[in-house]
């Protein structure tokens, strides 16, 4: 119904009575009806009473059809259709009584102020779609879906998700059309939201309502409908003949994946749209990275979650950094004077020194250009300390006398200010003895701070203390844990045994031994943990914003592909067998086995069904255990386990069992798997379950029962965990949290593996939780466990982090490299001995199988150049449609990439990379 004609409904107004309802206030008016807030005197309740124009009641055919369809609408069972209490005729007019909803309509949310968060838009659209599909199932078509007919119930309370009702089903537009009452100048629908078939007078079904809902959603996201024009005829022409503009052309903080969703829902021909409104709303949620609408009681829009708390240190110098994305150069005091990890002279002997006589950096607030660049503070006097239980007699506390220098992160005399402290360089604390006082000192967090744990021997020599940082899991054969080269044991690592705890206590009581080392040691050249520029430490970087911008680069050679046989859904994950003779590809419902040739080419052979997977609960990721014995497939709310050798041999008993996270309501969407280097524990991320499940895989395969006893517990790492990986040294699990908008950026969670795999310590397993940018997807760690790389799906970046800083009190300073790549980067692979990184640019803006868009590609990156802050994007390898996950052959010669929407596996010969 249009909104322009004045209606005089039989002379009724506030104070009048109709059919037992006392009219109190007019609250709305449309082309053929007026709505009042009214009091139901019979049941003593407030209602919304719509009164139709008298001319409609005079038409017998319309009157009878109106009453029938009002009853039909009242019978539709959906919580998002406005409840209808009564419909009938009285005093010469037709009326309909409905629930009175306090809170206004959705149209009131649209304005020049801040845009509506995508998460809230998705929730509104999902609820309206639910109402429409319920009505369509009863044979009803609304024909006038628009924000003004979507009512927000304020009774849900502040801070709670909106509850939306779709109104105006009672006045059936089908009644008007069937009765021939459209010649009064009333248009059946509102021009800004009307489907082309309605304009043309053709028969309509639920897909006309879908079109209108898409127009309304477009307006909620951008502030205006897609075809808004100054003249009515221009609007009609645009609805009939013009393609909708991309949402991303009007709003930059939404992902490209949104545009094809609207293009489909706003197709001119109904057959080209989504089959149902629900299909449209779910496609929109997926584009935003939001779980399905019915995924459980804790469903909430990603844009509405409160910002995740970030673990960060207090700033000894008190200043905040100012400056630009690249340099943080600015006039802010901070970190100067605390003597953090400087290269000072002989300092204290214990970081955790018992009773101390001073706080770190108490005199360190001089020098207002201190942090990140410029002149540093004067340093602090530190505490004299006492006896350190973790490192022998302590003399220095957290920092001894320091002289400031030229700035924490700039060239000068040491990161965070040179001094004699710096977390107790000397014989204890967290670091090696630090002696240097020259420019740059010995670098922050290098020797002199957070270094390798050592003890002194007679005669001044050194030996490494019990190696808690290196790869010392129980060995099972040559290569063992360290290089994945041999048959690693499934036994628990020695340092997690009770005996190891006693041994550690003995070492500590003995005095002189360093504290429990947090990371691998080494003389990093600055706070960046290795990133340098002309020998000086580089400043940390800021995480990127959501962006649609991509980087240009050379177009590299094309590569060969193998097709994935149809019938089992689209491919998603890929893994290579240990012997290199087979490649396993997960589709929506199966594991497809490919045989490999010496040149890397693939030939499809047999496939195995993935149990419990269906069109609603697809299989996703594939992973091989480090020992090469088991193929793990992420599906539903857990992991399906296969004997890899038997899968490769086409054995009928290859499937072993399932490890499922208990208590997950709805679709958990298992999305990624990580395994400890000894193949004992497996982790699975549940994107829509908001948790990471932990299983004792070794116990499950040993017993063969795959029972709940194999479930260790779940890690609560935040909203929508997706990417997972365990560092090669076995200490750290990294998890990415996939979030869709700039208001609630994605995060990277750093987790202690020992605590994460020990049931009573899981709650304390999180080491740090930092903001990354928009939609972090996959994560990979270098072989030396020093650098963590993350793909940013909605930021179009590859980010590099210092693993050392992620595990310290300064995780927010850990971002040390940024490389802009192509559209929607997801998959990541470290290849050629870590000298190159390949990133799959998925291009969510274009998912058509016939696409020739060059945006589907594999970005080739030089990580060494990235860490030096130099140009690092070497070029793009053209891909098929929507490349996703990747696997490297055991011999390191080939990279296998799944192209999901073209159902292919791309084979890249790694020796040809630039």
PDB file of C-alpha atoms in Angstrom, residues 109 156 164 207 525 646 678 693 825:
ATOM      1  CA  UNK A 109      16.655   3.150  12.432  1.00  0.00           C
ATOM      2  CA  UNK A 156      12.736  -7.129  24.843  1.00  0.00           C
ATOM      3  CA  UNK A 164      10.959  -7.908  15.049  1.00  0.00           C
ATOM      4  CA  UNK A 207       9.741 -14.328  -4.422  1.00  0.00           C
ATOM      5  CA  UNK A 525      67.613  -7.304  16.744  1.00  0.00           C
ATOM      6  CA  UNK A 646      43.504 -47.694   4.609  1.00  0.00           C
ATOM      7  CA  UNK A 678      53.391 -35.784  18.885  1.00  0.00           C
ATOM      8  CA  UNK A 693      37.106 -28.683  21.411  1.00  0.00           C
ATOM      9  CA  UNK A 825      42.375 -14.102   1.362  1.00  0.00           C
TER      10      UNK A 825
END
